[in-house]
Amino acid sequence: MPTAPDDAWSVMQKFYAAEAAYVAAGGYGKADYAAVAAYLDPEVVLHQAPGLPFTGSGTWRGHDGLERFLAAFSETWESMEFLDQAHWGDADTVVVHSRVRFRARATGQDVDTSILQLITVRNGRMLECRPFYWDPGAVARACDSAPTATLPSP
């Protein structure tokens, strides 16, 4: 078991790599979920804000719940690329600021956005995650195949 003060961050680095590979491989039914699950506590809880194309009920629990979430996430996104990350925390908790580029499957549109996550780790695995998207509107628009209205300049 790791003992460095950045244990939670090192767990998350491995999780992010597995998550990106899972999405790139096509997600549920096409990718190996075991590589992602290896970094998840059996009692993992993901709290997603409602209103985004992939957030569903907002709360996803356990390995099955996270697999269902990642299935929806992978249906939404063709790829995800971490452009820049900063982190603060200790062995059990980390706050991660990520600048991410997503490519939407439905539209082929890219969206660059920032996500702030509060993450708790237990025994080298993610136990709880609360992500906060900087621009949920841009994320939703990138996924929407319908044309968006353009507002006039003030």
PDB file of N, CA, C and O in Angstrom, residues 9 12-13 15-21 73 79-85 96-102 113 115 117:
ATOM      1  N   TRP A   9      -3.930  11.123  -5.325  1.00  0.00           N
ATOM      2  CA  TRP A   9      -3.625  11.594  -6.675  1.00  0.00           C
ATOM      3  C   TRP A   9      -3.068  10.479  -7.540  1.00  0.00           C
ATOM      4  O   TRP A   9      -3.462  10.325  -8.700  1.00  0.00           O
ATOM      5  N   MET A  12      -5.831   8.351  -8.703  1.00  0.00           N
ATOM      6  CA  MET A  12      -6.651   9.015  -9.704  1.00  0.00           C
ATOM      7  C   MET A  12      -5.955   9.102 -11.061  1.00  0.00           C
ATOM      8  O   MET A  12      -6.608   8.988 -12.096  1.00  0.00           O
ATOM      9  N   GLN A  13      -4.648   9.271 -11.070  1.00  0.00           N
ATOM     10  CA  GLN A  13      -3.928   9.273 -12.347  1.00  0.00           C
ATOM     11  C   GLN A  13      -4.159   7.950 -13.078  1.00  0.00           C
ATOM     12  O   GLN A  13      -4.409   7.929 -14.288  1.00  0.00           O
ATOM     13  N   PHE A  15      -6.684   5.853 -12.551  1.00  0.00           N
ATOM     14  CA  PHE A  15      -8.098   5.777 -12.905  1.00  0.00           C
ATOM     15  C   PHE A  15      -8.374   6.579 -14.177  1.00  0.00           C
ATOM     16  O   PHE A  15      -9.054   6.105 -15.089  1.00  0.00           O
ATOM     17  N   TYR A  16      -7.872   7.816 -14.253  1.00  0.00           N
ATOM     18  CA  TYR A  16      -8.112   8.659 -15.427  1.00  0.00           C
ATOM     19  C   TYR A  16      -7.598   7.992 -16.701  1.00  0.00           C
ATOM     20  O   TYR A  16      -8.249   8.051 -17.745  1.00  0.00           O
ATOM     21  N   ALA A  17      -6.431   7.378 -16.648  1.00  0.00           N
ATOM     22  CA  ALA A  17      -5.883   6.688 -17.821  1.00  0.00           C
ATOM     23  C   ALA A  17      -6.788   5.519 -18.225  1.00  0.00           C
ATOM     24  O   ALA A  17      -7.068   5.324 -19.418  1.00  0.00           O
ATOM     25  N   ALA A  18      -7.253   4.746 -17.251  1.00  0.00           N
ATOM     26  CA  ALA A  18      -8.140   3.613 -17.546  1.00  0.00           C
ATOM     27  C   ALA A  18      -9.480   4.108 -18.096  1.00  0.00           C
ATOM     28  O   ALA A  18     -10.033   3.522 -19.036  1.00  0.00           O
ATOM     29  N   GLU A  19     -10.006   5.193 -17.529  1.00  0.00           N
ATOM     30  CA  GLU A  19     -11.279   5.756 -17.977  1.00  0.00           C
ATOM     31  C   GLU A  19     -11.164   6.247 -19.421  1.00  0.00           C
ATOM     32  O   GLU A  19     -12.046   5.974 -20.255  1.00  0.00           O
ATOM     33  N   ALA A  20     -10.107   6.973 -19.746  1.00  0.00           N
ATOM     34  CA  ALA A  20      -9.915   7.488 -21.105  1.00  0.00           C
ATOM     35  C   ALA A  20      -9.778   6.340 -22.104  1.00  0.00           C
ATOM     36  O   ALA A  20     -10.343   6.399 -23.205  1.00  0.00           O
ATOM     37  N   ALA A  21      -9.058   5.292 -21.736  1.00  0.00           N
ATOM     38  CA  ALA A  21      -8.907   4.125 -22.618  1.00  0.00           C
ATOM     39  C   ALA A  21     -10.248   3.429 -22.832  1.00  0.00           C
ATOM     40  O   ALA A  21     -10.568   2.989 -23.939  1.00  0.00           O
ATOM     41  N   PHE A  73     -21.692   7.551 -20.407  1.00  0.00           N
ATOM     42  CA  PHE A  73     -20.625   8.498 -20.696  1.00  0.00           C
ATOM     43  C   PHE A  73     -19.966   8.154 -22.036  1.00  0.00           C
ATOM     44  O   PHE A  73     -19.731   9.028 -22.870  1.00  0.00           O
ATOM     45  N   SER A  79     -14.189  10.587 -27.401  1.00  0.00           N
ATOM     46  CA  SER A  79     -12.856  10.645 -26.804  1.00  0.00           C
ATOM     47  C   SER A  79     -12.835  11.694 -25.706  1.00  0.00           C
ATOM     48  O   SER A  79     -13.698  12.572 -25.646  1.00  0.00           O
ATOM     49  N   MET A  80     -11.840  11.551 -24.831  1.00  0.00           N
ATOM     50  CA  MET A  80     -11.585  12.550 -23.798  1.00  0.00           C
ATOM     51  C   MET A  80     -10.076  12.651 -23.635  1.00  0.00           C
ATOM     52  O   MET A  80      -9.382  11.645 -23.608  1.00  0.00           O
ATOM     53  N   GLU A  81      -9.595  13.870 -23.586  1.00  0.00           N
ATOM     54  CA  GLU A  81      -8.159  14.115 -23.481  1.00  0.00           C
ATOM     55  C   GLU A  81      -7.929  15.101 -22.345  1.00  0.00           C
ATOM     56  O   GLU A  81      -8.512  16.187 -22.338  1.00  0.00           O
ATOM     57  N   PHE A  82      -7.096  14.716 -21.386  1.00  0.00           N
ATOM     58  CA  PHE A  82      -6.743  15.618 -20.295  1.00  0.00           C
ATOM     59  C   PHE A  82      -5.637  16.539 -20.793  1.00  0.00           C
ATOM     60  O   PHE A  82      -4.535  16.099 -21.101  1.00  0.00           O
ATOM     61  N   LEU A  83      -5.939  17.826 -20.898  1.00  0.00           N
ATOM     62  CA  LEU A  83      -4.998  18.803 -21.428  1.00  0.00           C
ATOM     63  C   LEU A  83      -4.086  19.356 -20.350  1.00  0.00           C
ATOM     64  O   LEU A  83      -2.941  19.709 -20.623  1.00  0.00           O
ATOM     65  N   ASP A  84      -4.626  19.472 -19.142  1.00  0.00           N
ATOM     66  CA  ASP A  84      -3.857  20.035 -18.037  1.00  0.00           C
ATOM     67  C   ASP A  84      -4.545  19.610 -16.745  1.00  0.00           C
ATOM     68  O   ASP A  84      -5.779  19.590 -16.680  1.00  0.00           O
ATOM     69  N   GLN A  85      -3.767  19.269 -15.733  1.00  0.00           N
ATOM     70  CA  GLN A  85      -4.339  18.910 -14.441  1.00  0.00           C
ATOM     71  C   GLN A  85      -3.496  19.489 -13.319  1.00  0.00           C
ATOM     72  O   GLN A  85      -2.270  19.547 -13.408  1.00  0.00           O
ATOM     73  N   VAL A  96      -9.069  17.792  -7.721  1.00  0.00           N
ATOM     74  CA  VAL A  96      -8.391  17.786  -9.018  1.00  0.00           C
ATOM     75  C   VAL A  96      -9.074  18.790  -9.931  1.00  0.00           C
ATOM     76  O   VAL A  96     -10.294  18.755 -10.106  1.00  0.00           O
ATOM     77  N   HIS A  97      -8.267  19.699 -10.483  1.00  0.00           N
ATOM     78  CA  HIS A  97      -8.754  20.592 -11.528  1.00  0.00           C
ATOM     79  C   HIS A  97      -8.206  20.046 -12.839  1.00  0.00           C
ATOM     80  O   HIS A  97      -6.999  19.913 -13.005  1.00  0.00           O
ATOM     81  N   SER A  98      -9.125  19.715 -13.750  1.00  0.00           N
ATOM     82  CA  SER A  98      -8.725  19.180 -15.059  1.00  0.00           C
ATOM     83  C   SER A  98      -9.263  20.072 -16.160  1.00  0.00           C
ATOM     84  O   SER A  98     -10.433  20.454 -16.139  1.00  0.00           O
ATOM     85  N   ARG A  99      -8.413  20.382 -17.099  1.00  0.00           N
ATOM     86  CA  ARG A  99      -8.871  20.963 -18.359  1.00  0.00           C
ATOM     87  C   ARG A  99      -8.959  19.791 -19.319  1.00  0.00           C
ATOM     88  O   ARG A  99      -7.977  19.063 -19.519  1.00  0.00           O
ATOM     89  N   VAL A 100     -10.159  19.573 -19.853  1.00  0.00           N
ATOM     90  CA  VAL A 100     -10.430  18.373 -20.635  1.00  0.00           C
ATOM     91  C   VAL A 100     -10.995  18.760 -21.999  1.00  0.00           C
ATOM     92  O   VAL A 100     -11.757  19.721 -22.106  1.00  0.00           O
ATOM     93  N   ARG A 101     -10.613  17.991 -23.005  1.00  0.00           N
ATOM     94  CA  ARG A 101     -11.230  18.122 -24.334  1.00  0.00           C
ATOM     95  C   ARG A 101     -12.016  16.838 -24.590  1.00  0.00           C
ATOM     96  O   ARG A 101     -11.451  15.747 -24.581  1.00  0.00           O
ATOM     97  N   PHE A 102     -13.318  17.008 -24.782  1.00  0.00           N
ATOM     98  CA  PHE A 102     -14.191  15.892 -25.135  1.00  0.00           C
ATOM     99  C   PHE A 102     -14.574  16.019 -26.602  1.00  0.00           C
ATOM    100  O   PHE A 102     -14.697  17.140 -27.118  1.00  0.00           O
ATOM    101  N   THR A 113     -13.257  22.156 -21.669  1.00  0.00           N
ATOM    102  CA  THR A 113     -13.882  22.672 -20.456  1.00  0.00           C
ATOM    103  C   THR A 113     -13.020  22.328 -19.259  1.00  0.00           C
ATOM    104  O   THR A 113     -12.077  21.547 -19.356  1.00  0.00           O
ATOM    105  N   ILE A 115     -13.096  20.907 -15.234  1.00  0.00           N
ATOM    106  CA  ILE A 115     -13.858  20.124 -14.262  1.00  0.00           C
ATOM    107  C   ILE A 115     -13.075  20.152 -12.954  1.00  0.00           C
ATOM    108  O   ILE A 115     -11.860  19.934 -12.941  1.00  0.00           O
ATOM    109  N   GLN A 117     -13.015  18.265  -9.301  1.00  0.00           N
ATOM    110  CA  GLN A 117     -13.534  17.071  -8.640  1.00  0.00           C
ATOM    111  C   GLN A 117     -13.013  17.000  -7.211  1.00  0.00           C
ATOM    112  O   GLN A 117     -11.826  17.219  -6.967  1.00  0.00           O
TER     113      GLN A 117
END
